[in-house]
Short mmCIF file of C-alpha atoms in Angstrom, two decimals:
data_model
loop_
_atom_site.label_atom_id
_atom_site.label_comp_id
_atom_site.label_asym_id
_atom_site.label_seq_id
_atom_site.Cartn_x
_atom_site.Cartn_y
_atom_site.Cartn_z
CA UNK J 1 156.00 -57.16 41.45
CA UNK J 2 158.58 -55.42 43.19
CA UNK J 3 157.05 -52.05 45.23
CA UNK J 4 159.56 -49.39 43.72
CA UNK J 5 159.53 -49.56 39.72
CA UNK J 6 161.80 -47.63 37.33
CA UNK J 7 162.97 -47.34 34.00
CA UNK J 8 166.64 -48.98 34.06
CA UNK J 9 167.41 -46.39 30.95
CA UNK J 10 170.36 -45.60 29.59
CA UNK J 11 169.38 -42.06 29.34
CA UNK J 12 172.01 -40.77 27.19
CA UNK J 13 171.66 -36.91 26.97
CA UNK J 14 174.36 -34.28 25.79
CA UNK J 15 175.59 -31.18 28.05
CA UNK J 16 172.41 -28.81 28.88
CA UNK J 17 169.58 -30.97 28.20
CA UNK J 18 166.90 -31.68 30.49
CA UNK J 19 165.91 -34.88 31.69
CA UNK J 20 163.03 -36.38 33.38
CA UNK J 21 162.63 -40.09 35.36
CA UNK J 22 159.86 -41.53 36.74
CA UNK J 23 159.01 -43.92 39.32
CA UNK J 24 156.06 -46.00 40.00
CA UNK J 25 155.17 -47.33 43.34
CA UNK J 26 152.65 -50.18 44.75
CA UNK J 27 151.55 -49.04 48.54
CA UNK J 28 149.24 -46.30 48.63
CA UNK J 29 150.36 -45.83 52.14
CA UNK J 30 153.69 -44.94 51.34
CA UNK J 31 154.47 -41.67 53.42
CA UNK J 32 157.36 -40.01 52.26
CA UNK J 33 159.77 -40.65 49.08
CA UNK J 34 163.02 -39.78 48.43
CA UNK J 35 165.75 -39.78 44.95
CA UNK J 36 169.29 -41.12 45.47
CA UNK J 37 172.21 -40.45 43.65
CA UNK J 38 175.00 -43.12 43.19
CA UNK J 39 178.24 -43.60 41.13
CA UNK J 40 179.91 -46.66 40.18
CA UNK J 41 180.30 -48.69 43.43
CA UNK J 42 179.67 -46.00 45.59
CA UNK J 43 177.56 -45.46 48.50
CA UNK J 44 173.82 -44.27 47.40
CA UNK J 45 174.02 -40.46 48.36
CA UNK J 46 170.47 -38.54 49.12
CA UNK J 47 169.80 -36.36 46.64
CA UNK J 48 165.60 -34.95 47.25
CA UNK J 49 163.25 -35.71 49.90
CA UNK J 50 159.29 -35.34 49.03
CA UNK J 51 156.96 -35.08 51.63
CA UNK J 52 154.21 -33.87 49.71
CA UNK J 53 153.80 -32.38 46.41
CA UNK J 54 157.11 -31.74 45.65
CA UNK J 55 160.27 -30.31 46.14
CA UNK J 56 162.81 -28.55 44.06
CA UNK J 57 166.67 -27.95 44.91
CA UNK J 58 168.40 -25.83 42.19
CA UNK J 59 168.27 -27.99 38.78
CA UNK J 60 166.75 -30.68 40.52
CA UNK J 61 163.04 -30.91 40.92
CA UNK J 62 161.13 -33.93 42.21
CA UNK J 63 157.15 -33.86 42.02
CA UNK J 64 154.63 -36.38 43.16
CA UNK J 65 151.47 -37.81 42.18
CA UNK J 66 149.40 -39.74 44.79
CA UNK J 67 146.36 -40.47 42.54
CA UNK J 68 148.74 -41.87 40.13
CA UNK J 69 150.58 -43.50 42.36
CA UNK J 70 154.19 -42.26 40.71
CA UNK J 71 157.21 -39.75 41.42
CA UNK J 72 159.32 -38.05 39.12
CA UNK J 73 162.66 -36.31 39.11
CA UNK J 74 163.54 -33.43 36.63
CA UNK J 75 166.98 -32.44 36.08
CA UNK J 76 167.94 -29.65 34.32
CA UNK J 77 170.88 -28.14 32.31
CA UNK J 78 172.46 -31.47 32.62
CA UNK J 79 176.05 -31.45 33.93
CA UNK J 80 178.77 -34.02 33.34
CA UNK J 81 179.18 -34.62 36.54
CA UNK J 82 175.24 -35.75 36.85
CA UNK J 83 176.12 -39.14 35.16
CA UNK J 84 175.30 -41.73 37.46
CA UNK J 85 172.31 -43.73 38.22
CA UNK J 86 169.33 -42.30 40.44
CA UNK J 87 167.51 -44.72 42.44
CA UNK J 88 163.58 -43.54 43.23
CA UNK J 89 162.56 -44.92 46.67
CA UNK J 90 159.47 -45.15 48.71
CA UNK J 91 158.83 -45.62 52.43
CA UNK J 92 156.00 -47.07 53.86
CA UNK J 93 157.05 -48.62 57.20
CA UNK J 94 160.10 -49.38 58.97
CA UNK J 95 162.37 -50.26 55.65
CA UNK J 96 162.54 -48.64 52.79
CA UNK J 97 161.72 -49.59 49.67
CA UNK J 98 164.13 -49.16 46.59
CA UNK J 99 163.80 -49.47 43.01
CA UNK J 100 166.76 -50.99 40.58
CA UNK J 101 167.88 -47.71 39.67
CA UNK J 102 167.85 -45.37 35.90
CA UNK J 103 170.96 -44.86 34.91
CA UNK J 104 171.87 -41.08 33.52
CA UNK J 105 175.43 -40.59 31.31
CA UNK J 106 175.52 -36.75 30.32
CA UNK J 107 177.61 -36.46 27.04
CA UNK J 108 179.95 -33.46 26.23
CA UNK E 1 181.74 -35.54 61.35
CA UNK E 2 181.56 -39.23 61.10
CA UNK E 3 178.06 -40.46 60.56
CA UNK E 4 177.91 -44.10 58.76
CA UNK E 5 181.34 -45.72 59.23
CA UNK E 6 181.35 -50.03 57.78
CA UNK E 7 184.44 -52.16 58.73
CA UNK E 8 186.27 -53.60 56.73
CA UNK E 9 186.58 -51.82 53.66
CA UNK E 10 187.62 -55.08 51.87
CA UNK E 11 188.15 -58.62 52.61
CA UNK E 12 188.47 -61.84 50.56
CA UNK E 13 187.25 -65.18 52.45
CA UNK E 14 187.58 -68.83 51.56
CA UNK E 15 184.37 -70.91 51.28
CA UNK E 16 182.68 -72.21 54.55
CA UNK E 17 184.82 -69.20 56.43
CA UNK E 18 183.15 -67.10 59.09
CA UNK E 19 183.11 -63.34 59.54
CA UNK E 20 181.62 -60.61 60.90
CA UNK E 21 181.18 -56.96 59.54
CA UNK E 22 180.92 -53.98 61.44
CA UNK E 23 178.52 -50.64 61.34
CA UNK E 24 178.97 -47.71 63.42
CA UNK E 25 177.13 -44.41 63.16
CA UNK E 26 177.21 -41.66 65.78
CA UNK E 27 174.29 -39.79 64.79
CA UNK E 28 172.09 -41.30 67.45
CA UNK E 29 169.94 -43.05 65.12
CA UNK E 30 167.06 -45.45 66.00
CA UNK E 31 167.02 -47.49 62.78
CA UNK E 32 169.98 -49.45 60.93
CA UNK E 33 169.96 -51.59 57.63
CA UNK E 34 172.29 -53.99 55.87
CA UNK E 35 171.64 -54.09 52.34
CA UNK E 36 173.46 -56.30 49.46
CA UNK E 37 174.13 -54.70 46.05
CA UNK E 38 174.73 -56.85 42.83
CA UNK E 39 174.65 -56.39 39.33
CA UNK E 40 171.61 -55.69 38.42
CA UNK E 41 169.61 -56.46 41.35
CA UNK E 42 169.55 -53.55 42.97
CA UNK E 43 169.93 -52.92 46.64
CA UNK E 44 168.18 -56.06 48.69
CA UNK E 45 167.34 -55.48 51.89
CA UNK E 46 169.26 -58.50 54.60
CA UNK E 47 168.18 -57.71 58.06
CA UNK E 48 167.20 -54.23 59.82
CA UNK E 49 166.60 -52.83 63.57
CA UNK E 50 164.47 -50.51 64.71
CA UNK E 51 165.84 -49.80 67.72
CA UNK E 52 168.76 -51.10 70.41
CA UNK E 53 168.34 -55.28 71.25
CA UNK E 54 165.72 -55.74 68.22
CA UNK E 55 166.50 -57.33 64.93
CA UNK E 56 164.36 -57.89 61.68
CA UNK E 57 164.61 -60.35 58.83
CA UNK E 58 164.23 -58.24 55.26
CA UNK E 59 164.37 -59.78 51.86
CA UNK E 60 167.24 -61.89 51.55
CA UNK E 61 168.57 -62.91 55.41
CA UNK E 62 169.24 -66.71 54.88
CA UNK E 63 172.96 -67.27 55.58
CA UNK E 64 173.28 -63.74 57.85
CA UNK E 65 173.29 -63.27 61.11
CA UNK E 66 172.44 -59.76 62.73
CA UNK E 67 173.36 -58.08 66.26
CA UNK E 68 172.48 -54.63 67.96
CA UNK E 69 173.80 -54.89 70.85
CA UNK E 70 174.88 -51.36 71.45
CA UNK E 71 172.25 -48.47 69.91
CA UNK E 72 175.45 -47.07 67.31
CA UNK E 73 176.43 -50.80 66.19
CA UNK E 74 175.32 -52.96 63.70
CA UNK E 75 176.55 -56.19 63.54
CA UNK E 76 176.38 -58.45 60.11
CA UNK E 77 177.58 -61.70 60.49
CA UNK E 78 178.48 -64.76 58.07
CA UNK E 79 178.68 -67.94 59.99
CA UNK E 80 179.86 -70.35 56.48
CA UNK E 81 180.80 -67.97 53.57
CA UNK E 82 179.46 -68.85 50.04
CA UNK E 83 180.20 -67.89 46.96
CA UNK E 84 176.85 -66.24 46.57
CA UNK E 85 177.54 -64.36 49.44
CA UNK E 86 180.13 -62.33 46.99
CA UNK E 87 178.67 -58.71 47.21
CA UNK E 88 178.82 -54.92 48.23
CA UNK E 89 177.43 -54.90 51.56
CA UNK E 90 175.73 -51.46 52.49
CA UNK E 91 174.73 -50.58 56.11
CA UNK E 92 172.34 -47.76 56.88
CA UNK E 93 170.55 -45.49 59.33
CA UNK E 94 167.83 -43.23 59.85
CA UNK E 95 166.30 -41.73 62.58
CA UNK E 96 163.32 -42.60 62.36
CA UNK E 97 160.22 -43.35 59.72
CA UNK E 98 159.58 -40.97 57.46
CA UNK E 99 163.72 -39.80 57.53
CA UNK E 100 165.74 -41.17 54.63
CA UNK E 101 168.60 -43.04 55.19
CA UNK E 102 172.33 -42.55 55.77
CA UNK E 103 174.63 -44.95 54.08
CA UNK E 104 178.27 -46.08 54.86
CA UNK E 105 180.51 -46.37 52.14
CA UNK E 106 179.91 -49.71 51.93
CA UNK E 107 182.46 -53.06 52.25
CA UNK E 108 183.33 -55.22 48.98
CA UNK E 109 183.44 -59.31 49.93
CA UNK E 110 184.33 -62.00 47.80
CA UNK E 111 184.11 -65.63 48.97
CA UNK E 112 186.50 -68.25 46.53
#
């Protein structure tokens, strides 16, 4: 069972929805998380850091939930230019652990 | 302003060729990764440091070599290229745990 797990979607959505992922993770001991952004063979960009609860940057908000053991990343008023796929990652040591990635195309 | 900088770009090898590919950052980081990227799979994790002279094996290191010589480089090396070896290759750094990482924009391989 891989550490980082996440819905490989499609999400389809049109312009101005809202969207939400979520990510499960294994290690309890995981300290910090953190949502990526990338586009088609690109470089994953960092989108959020979480520390703790949460954290929220504009339309972006990212909450976590230890007992649960999962993260999730709200996005709203969806833009065009938010197609691309997110990838949810954990870190819990010296490497960090990644999931496979959900995959967001925003629709006029 | 620099930060993750991967050389090549591109490059096309023969089988059983050798090569090695280069990561640079000059943020003064501690930590550097070289990932792997295929369809599908995700990123996979091929060898790390955590700091100047030390290396790590991650999830997928047979057939890679690593170096750190210096603290800002990263060396990934391919001593006999194989077609599986075909890939996005994806260095990183961080400053230390619990930082995220900084990626370079990455260098596209392809072994015939």
């Amino acid at each position: 069972r891989k550490e980082v797990e996440q819905d490989p979607g499609p999400f389809n959505v049109p312009e101005g929805a809202t969207v939400a992922f979520n990510c499960t993770y294994s290690n309890s001991a995981s300290q910090s998380f953190f949502w990526y952004r990338q586009d088609c063979r690109k470089e994953p960009k960092l989108l959020m850091s979480v520390y703790s609860s949460g954290n929220e940057d504009g339309r972006f908000t990212a909450q976590l939930n230890r007992a649960s053991q999962y993260i999730s990343l709200l996005i709203r008023d969806s833009k065009l230019s938010d197609s691309a796929t997110y990838l949810c990652v954990s870190n819990s040591g010296y490497a960090l652990n990644f999931g496979k990635g959900t995959s967001l195309l925003v629709t006029p | 302003n620099a930060g993750v900088t991967q050389t090549p770009k591109f490059r096309v090898l023969k089988t059983g060729q050798s090569m090695t590919l280069l990561c640079a950052q000059d943020m003064n980081h501690e930590y550097m990764y070289w990932y792997r990227q295929d369809p599908g799979m995700g990123l996979r994790l091929i060898h790390y440091s955590v700091g100047e002279g030390t290396t790590a094996k991650g999830e997928v290191p047979d057939g890679y070599n690593v170096s750190r010589l210096k603290k800002q480089n990263f060396l990934l090396g391919l001593e006999s290229a194989a077609p599986s070896q075909t890939s996005v290759y994806f260095c990183a750094s961080r400053e230390d745990s619990p930082q995220p990482q900084h990626f370079g924009d990455g260098t596209r391989l392809s072994i015939l």
